Coordinates of N, CA, C and O in Angstrom, one line a residue:
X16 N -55.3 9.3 23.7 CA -54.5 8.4 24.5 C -54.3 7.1 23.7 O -53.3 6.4 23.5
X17 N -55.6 6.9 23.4 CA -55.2 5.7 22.0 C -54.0 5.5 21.2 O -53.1 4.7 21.0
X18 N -54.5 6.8 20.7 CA -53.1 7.1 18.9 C -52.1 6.9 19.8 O -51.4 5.9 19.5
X19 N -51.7 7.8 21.4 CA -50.4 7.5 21.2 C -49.7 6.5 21.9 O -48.5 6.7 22.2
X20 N -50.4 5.2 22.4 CA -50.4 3.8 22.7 C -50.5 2.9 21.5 O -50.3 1.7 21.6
X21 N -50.6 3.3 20.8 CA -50.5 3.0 19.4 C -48.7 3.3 18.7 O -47.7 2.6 18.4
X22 N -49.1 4.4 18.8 CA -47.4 4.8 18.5 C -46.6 4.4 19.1 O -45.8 3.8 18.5
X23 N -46.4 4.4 20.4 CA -45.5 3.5 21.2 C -45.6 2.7 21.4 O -44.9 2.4 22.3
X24 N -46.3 1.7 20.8 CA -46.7 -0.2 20.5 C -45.5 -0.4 19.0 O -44.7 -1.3 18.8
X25 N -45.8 0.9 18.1 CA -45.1 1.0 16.6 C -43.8 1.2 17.3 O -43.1 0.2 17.7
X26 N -43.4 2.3 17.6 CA -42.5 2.4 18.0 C -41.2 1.4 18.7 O -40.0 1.5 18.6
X27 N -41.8 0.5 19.5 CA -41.4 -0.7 20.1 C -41.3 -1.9 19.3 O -40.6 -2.8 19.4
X28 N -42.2 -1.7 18.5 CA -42.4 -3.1 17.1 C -41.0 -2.8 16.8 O -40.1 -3.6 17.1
X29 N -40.7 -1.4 16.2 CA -39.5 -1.4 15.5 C -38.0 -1.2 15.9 O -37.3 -0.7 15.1
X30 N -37.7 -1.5 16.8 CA -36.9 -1.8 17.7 C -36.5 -3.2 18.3 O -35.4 -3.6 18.5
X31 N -37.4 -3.6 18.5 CA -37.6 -5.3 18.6 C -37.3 -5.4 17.3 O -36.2 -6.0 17.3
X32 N -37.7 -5.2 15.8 CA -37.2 -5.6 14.7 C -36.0 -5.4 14.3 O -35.4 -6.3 13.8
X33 N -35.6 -4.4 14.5 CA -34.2 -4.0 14.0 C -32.9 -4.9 14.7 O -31.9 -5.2 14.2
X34 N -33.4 -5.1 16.2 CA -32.8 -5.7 16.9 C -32.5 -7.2 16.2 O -31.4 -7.9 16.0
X35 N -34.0 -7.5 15.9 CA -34.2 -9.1 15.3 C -33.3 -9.8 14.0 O -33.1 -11.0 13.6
X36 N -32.9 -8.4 13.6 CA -32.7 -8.5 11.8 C -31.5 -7.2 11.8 O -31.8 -6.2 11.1
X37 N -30.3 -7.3 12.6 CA -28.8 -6.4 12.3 C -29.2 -6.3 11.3 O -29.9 -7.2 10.7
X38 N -28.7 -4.6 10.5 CA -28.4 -4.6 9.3 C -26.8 -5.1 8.8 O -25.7 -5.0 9.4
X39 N -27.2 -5.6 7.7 CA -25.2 -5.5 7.2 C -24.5 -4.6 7.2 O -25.2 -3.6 7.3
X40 N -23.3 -4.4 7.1 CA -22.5 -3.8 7.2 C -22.6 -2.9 5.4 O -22.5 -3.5 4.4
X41 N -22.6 -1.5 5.6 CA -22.7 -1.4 4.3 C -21.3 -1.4 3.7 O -21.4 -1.2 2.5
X42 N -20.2 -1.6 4.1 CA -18.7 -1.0 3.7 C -17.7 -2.4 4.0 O -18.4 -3.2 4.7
X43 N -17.1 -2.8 3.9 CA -16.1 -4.3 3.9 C -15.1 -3.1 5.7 O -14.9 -3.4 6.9
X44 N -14.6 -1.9 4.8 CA -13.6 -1.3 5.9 C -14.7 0.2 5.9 O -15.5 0.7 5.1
X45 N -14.2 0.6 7.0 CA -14.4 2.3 7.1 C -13.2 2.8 8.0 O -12.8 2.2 9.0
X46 N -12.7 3.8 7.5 CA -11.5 4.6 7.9 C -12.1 5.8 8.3 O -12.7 6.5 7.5
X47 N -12.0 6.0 9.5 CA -13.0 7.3 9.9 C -11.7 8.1 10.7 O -10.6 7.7 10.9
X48 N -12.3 9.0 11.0 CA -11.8 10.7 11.5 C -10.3 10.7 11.1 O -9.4 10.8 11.9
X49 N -9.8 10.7 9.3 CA -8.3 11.2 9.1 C -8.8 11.8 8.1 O -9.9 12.0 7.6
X50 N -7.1 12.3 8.0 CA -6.7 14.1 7.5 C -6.8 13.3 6.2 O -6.2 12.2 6.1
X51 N -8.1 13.9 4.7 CA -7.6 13.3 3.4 C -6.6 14.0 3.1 O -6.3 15.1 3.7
X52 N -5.9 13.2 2.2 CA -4.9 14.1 1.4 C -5.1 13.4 0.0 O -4.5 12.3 -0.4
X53 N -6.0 14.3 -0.8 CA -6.7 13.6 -1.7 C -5.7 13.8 -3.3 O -6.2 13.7 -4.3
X54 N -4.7 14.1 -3.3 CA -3.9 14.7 -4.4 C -4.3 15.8 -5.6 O -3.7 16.0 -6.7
X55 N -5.1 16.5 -5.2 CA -5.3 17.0 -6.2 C -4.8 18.7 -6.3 O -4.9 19.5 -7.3
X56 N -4.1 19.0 -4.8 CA -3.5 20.0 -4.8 C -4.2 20.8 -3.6 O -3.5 21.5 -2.8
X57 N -5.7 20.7 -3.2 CA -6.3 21.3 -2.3 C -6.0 21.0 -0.9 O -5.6 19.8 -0.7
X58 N -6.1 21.7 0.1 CA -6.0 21.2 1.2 C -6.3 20.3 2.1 O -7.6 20.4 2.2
X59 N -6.1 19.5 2.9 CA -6.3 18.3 3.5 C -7.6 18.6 4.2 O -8.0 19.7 4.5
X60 N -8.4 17.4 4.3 CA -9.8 18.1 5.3 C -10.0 16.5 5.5 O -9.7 15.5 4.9
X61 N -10.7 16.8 7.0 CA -11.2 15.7 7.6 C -12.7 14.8 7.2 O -13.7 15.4 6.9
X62 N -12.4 13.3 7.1 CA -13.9 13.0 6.4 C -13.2 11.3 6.7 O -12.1 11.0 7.2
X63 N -14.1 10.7 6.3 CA -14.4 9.0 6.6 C -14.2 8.5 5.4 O -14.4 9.2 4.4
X64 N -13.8 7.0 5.2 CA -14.0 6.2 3.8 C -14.5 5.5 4.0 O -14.4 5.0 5.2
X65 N -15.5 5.1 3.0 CA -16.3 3.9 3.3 C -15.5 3.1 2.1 O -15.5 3.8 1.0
X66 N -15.0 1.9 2.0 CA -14.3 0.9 1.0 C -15.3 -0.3 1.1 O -15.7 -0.7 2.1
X67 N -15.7 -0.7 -0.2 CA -16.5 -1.8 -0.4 C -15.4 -2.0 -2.0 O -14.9 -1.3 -2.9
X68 N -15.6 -4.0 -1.5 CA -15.2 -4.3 -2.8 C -13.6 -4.0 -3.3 O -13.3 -4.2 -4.5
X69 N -12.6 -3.5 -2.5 CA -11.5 -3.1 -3.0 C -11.5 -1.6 -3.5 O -10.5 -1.1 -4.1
X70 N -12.3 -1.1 -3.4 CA -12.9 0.7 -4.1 C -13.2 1.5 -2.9 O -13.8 1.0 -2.0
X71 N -12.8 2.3 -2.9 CA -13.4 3.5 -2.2 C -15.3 3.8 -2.3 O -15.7 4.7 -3.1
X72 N -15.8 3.4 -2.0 CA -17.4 4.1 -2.6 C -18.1 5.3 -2.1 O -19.1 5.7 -2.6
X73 N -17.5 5.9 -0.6 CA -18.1 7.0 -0.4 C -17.1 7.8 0.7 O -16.7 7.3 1.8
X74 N -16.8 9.2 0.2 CA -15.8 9.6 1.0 C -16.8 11.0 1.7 O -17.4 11.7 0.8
X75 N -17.0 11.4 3.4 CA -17.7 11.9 4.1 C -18.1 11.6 5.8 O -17.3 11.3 6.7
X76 N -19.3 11.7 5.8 CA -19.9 11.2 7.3 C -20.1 10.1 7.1 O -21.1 9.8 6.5
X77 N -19.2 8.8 7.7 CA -19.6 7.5 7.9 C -19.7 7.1 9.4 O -18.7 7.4 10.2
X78 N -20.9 6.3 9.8 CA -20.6 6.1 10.8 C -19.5 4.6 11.2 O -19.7 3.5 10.6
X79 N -18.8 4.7 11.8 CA -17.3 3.3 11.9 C -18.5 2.1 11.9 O -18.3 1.0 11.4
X80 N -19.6 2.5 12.6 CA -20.2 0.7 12.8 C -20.8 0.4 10.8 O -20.8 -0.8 10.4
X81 N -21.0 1.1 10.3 CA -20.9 0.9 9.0 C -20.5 0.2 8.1 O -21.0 -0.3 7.1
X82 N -19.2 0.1 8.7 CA -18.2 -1.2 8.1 C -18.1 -2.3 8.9 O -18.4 -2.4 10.1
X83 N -17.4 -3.4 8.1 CA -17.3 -4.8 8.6 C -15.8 -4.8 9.8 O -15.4 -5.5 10.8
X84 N -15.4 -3.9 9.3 CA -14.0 -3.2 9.9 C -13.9 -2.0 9.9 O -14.0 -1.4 8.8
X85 N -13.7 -1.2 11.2 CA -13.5 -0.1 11.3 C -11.8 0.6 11.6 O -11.4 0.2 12.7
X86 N -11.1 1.3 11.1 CA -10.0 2.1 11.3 C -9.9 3.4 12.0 O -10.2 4.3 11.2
X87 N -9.5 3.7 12.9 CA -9.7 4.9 13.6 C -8.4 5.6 12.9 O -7.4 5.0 12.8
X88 N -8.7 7.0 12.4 CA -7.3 7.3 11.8 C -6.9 8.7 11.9 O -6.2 9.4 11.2
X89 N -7.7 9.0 13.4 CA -7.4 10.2 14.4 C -6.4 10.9 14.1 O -5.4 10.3 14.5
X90 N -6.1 12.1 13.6 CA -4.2 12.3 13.9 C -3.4 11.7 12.9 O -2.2 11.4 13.0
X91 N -4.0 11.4 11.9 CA -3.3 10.5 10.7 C -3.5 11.1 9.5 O -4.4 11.9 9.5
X92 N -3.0 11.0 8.7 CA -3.2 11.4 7.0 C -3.5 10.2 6.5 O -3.0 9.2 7.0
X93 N -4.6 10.2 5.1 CA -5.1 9.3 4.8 C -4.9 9.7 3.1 O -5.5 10.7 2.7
X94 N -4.1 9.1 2.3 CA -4.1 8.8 0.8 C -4.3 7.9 0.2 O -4.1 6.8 0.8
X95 N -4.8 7.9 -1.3 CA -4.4 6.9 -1.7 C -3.6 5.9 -2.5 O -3.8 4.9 -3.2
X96 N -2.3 6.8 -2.2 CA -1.2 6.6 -2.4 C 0.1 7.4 -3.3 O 0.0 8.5 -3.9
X97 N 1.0 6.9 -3.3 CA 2.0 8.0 -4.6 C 2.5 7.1 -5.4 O 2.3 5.9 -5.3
X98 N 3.2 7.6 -6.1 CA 3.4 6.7 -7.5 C 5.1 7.6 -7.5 O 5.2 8.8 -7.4
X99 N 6.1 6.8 -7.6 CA 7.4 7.2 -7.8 C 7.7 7.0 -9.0 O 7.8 5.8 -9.3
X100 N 8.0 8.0 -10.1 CA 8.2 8.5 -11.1 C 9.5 7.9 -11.5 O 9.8 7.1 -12.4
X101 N 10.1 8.3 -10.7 CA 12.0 8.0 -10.8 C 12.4 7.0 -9.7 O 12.8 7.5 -8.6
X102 N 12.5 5.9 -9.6 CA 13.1 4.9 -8.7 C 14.3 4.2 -9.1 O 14.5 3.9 -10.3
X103 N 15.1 4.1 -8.3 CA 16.1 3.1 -8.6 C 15.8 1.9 -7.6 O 16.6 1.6 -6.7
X104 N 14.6 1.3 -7.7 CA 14.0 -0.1 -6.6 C 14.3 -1.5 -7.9 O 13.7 -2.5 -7.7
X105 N 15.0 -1.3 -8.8 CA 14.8 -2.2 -9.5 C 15.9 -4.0 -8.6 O 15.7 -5.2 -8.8
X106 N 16.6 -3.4 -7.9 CA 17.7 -3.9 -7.5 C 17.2 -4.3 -6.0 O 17.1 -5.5 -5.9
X107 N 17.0 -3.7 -5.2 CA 15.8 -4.0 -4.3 C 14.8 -4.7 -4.4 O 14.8 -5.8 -3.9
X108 N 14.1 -4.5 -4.9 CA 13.2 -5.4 -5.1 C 13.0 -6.9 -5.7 O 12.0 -7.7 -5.7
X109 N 14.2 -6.9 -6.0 CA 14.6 -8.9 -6.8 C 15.1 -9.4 -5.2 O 14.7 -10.4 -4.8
X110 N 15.9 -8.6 -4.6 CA 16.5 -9.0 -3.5 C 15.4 -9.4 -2.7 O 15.2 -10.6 -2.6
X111 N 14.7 -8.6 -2.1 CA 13.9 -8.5 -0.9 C 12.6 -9.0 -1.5 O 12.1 -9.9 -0.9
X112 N 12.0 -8.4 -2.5 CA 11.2 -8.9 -3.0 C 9.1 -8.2 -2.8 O 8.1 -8.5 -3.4
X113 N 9.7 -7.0 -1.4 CA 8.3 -6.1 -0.8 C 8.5 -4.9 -1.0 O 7.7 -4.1 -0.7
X114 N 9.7 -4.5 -1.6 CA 9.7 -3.1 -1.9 C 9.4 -2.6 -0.7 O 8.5 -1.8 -0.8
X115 N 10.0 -2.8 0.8 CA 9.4 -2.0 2.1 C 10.0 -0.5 2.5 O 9.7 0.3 3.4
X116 N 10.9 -0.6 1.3 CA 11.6 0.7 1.1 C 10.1 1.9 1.0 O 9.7 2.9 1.7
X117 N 9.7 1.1 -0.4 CA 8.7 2.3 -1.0 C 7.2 2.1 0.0 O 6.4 3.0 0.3
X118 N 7.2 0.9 0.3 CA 5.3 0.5 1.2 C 5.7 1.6 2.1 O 5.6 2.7 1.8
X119 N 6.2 1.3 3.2 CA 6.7 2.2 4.1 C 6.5 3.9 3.9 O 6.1 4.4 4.9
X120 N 6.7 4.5 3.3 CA 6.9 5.7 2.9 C 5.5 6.0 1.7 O 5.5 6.9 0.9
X121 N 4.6 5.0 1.8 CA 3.1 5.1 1.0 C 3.0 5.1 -0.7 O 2.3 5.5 -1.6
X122 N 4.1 4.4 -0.6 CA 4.8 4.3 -2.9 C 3.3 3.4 -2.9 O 2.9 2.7 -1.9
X123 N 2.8 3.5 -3.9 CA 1.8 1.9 -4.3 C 2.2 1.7 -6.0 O 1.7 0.9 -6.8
X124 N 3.1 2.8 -6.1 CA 3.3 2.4 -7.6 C 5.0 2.6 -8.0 O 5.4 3.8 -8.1
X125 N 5.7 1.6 -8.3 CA 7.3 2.3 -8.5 C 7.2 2.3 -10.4 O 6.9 1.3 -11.0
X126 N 7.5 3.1 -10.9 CA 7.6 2.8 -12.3 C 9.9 2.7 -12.7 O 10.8 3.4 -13.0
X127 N 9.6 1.8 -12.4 CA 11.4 1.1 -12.9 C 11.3 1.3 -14.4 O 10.5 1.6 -15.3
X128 N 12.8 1.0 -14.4 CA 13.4 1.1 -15.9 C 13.4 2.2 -17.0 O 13.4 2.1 -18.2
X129 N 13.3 3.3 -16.2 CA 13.4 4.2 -17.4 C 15.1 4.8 -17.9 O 15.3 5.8 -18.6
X130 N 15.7 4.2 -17.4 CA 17.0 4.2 -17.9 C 17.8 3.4 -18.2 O 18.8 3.5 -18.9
X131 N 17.2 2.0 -17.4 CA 18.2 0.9 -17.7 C 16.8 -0.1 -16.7 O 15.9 0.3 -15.9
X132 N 17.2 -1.6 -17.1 CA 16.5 -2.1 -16.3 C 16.9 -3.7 -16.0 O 17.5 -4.1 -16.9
X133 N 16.7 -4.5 -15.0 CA 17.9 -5.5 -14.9 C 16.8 -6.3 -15.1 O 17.2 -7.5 -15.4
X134 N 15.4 -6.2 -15.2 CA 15.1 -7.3 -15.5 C 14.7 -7.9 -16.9 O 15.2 -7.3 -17.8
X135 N 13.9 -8.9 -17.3 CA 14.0 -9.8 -16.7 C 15.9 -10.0 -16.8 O 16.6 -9.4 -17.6
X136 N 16.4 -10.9 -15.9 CA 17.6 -11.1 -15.7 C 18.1 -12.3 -16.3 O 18.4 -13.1 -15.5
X137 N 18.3 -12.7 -17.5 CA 19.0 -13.9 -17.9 C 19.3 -13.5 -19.4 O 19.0 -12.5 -20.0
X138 N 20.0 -14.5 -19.7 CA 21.0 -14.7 -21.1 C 21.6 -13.4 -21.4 O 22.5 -13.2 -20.6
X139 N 21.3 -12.5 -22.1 CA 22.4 -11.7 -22.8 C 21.6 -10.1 -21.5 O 22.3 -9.2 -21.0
X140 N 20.5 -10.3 -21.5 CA 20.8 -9.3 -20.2 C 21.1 -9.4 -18.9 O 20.6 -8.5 -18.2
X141 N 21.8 -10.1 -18.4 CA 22.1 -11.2 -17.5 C 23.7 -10.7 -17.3 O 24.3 -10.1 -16.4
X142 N 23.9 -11.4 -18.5 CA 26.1 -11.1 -19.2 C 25.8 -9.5 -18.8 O 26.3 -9.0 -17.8
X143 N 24.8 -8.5 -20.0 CA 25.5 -6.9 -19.4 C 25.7 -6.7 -18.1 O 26.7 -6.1 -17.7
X144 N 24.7 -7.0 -17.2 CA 24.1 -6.3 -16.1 C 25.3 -6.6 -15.3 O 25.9 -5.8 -14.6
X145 N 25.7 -8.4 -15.4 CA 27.2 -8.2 -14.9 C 28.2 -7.7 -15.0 O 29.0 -7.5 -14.0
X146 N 28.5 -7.4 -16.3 CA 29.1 -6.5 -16.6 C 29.8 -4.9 -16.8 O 30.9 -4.4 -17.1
X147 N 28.2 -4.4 -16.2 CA 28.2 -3.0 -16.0 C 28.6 -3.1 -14.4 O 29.5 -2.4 -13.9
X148 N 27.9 -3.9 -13.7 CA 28.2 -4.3 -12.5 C 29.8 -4.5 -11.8 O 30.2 -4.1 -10.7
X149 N 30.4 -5.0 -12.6 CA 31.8 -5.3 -12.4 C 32.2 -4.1 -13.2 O 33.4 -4.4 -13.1
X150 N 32.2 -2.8 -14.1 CA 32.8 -2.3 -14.4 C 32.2 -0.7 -13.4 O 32.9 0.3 -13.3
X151 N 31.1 -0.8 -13.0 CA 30.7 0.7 -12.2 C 31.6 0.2 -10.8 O 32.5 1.0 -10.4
X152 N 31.5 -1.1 -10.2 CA 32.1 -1.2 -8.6 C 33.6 -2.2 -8.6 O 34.1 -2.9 -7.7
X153 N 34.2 -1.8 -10.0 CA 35.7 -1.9 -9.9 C 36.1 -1.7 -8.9 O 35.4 -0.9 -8.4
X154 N 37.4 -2.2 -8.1 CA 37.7 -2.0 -6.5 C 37.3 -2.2 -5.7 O 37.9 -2.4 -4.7
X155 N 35.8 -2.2 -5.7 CA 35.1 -2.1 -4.4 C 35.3 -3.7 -3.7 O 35.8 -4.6 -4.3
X156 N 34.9 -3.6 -2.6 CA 34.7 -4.8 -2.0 C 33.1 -5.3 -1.8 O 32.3 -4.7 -1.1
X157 N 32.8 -6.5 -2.6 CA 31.2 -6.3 -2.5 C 30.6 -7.3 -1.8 O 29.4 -7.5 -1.9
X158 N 31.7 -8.1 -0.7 CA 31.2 -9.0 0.7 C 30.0 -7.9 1.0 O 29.1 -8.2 0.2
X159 N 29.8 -7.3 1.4 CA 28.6 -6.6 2.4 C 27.7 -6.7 1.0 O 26.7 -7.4 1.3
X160 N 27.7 -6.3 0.0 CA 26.2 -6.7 -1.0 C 25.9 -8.1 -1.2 O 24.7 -8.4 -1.4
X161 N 27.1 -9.1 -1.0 CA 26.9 -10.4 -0.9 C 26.0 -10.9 -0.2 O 24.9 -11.5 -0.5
X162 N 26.6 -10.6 1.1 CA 26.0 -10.7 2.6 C 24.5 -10.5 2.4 O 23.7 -11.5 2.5
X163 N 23.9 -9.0 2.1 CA 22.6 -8.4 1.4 C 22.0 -8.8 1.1 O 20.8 -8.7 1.5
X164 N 22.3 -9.4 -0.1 CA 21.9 -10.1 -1.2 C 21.1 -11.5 -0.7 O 20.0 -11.9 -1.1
X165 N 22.1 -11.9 0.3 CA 21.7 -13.9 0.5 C 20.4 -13.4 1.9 O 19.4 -14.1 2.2
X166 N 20.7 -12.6 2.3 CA 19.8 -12.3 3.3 C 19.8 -13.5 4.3 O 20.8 -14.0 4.6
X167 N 18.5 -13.8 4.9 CA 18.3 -15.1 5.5 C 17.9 -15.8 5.0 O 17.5 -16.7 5.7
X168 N 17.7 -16.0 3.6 CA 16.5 -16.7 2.5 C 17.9 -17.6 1.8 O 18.9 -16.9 1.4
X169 N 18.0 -18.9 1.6 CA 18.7 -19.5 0.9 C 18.6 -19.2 -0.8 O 19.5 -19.2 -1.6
X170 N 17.1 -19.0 -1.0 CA 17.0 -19.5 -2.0 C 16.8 -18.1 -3.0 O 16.2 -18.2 -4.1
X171 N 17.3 -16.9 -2.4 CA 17.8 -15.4 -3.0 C 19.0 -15.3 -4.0 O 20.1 -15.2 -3.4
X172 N 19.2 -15.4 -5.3 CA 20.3 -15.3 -6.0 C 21.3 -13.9 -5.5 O 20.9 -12.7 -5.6
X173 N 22.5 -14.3 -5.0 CA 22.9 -13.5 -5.1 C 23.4 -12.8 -6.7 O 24.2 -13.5 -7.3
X174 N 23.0 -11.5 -7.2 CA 23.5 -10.9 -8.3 C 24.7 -10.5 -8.7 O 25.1 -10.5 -9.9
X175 N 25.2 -10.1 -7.8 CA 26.8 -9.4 -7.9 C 27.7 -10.7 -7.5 O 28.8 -10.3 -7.7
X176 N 27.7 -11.9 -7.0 CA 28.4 -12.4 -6.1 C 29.7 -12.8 -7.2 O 30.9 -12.8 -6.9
X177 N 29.0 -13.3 -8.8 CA 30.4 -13.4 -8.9 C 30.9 -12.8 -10.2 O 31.5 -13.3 -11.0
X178 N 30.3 -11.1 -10.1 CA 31.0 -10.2 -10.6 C 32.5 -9.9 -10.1 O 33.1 -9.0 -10.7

């Protein structure tokens, strides 16, 4: 009867302790219950991330209180991203400036320029780009890229305006 008035004295110590002294959070975020879709070709399977530090550091059974932030990602697909090979965002992206074309649709990487590239945009690349610009949209009417271009932001060059 001792021993186990004993153990349930321990037992109680350590609970009152735990209580006294939260542990930290081991993880900054955890992303728990989504579909990986880990790129490597195999099939999608369910599992948790634990992210510390900007890194992934453990992908599996996490519990959500684990992190400093938890993501429920039920019903969701979880990558860590795609990389577009072939974009033409080079023109978009001076405009707008978030690429929400590619975020949107999970791009984390556009590789531009592999055929031509507008930036950086001044002095003699500046002259072609206009140039090619005014000779690919000959005829066209380019009020509506104008329009585009200025957005709501004053301070957006427009590129084409006086092609």
């Amino acid at each position: 009867m001792k021993k186990m008035g004993i153990a349930v004295l321990s037992a109680l110590a350590l609970v009152v302790a735990a209580a006294a002294f939260p542990q930290q959070a081991l993880y900054d975020v955890v992303i728990h219950d989504g579909m990986i879709v880990d790129g490597t070709g195999n099939p999608w399977y369910r599992a948790d991330i634990g992210i510390a530090g900007g890194r992934i550091q453990k992908i599996g059974t996490i519990p959500p209180s684990a992190g400093r932030k938890a993501i429920n990602a039920s019903g969701r697909a979880v990558s860590p991203g795609f990389i577009d090979l072939h974009t033409h965002s080079d023109i978009p992206v001076l405009v707008d400036g978030t690429a929400q074309s590619a975020v949107r649709q999970g791009v984390t990487l556009d590789v531009i320029g592999e055929s031509a590239s507008v930036a950086p945009l001044e002095g003699v690349v500046l002259d072609e780009f206009k140039r090619e610009q005014k000779r690919q949209y000959k005829g066209y009417q380019l009020t509506a890229v104008k329009k585009l271009a200025m957005g709501n932001s004053s301070n957006v060059e427009c590129l084409l305006c006086d092609v």
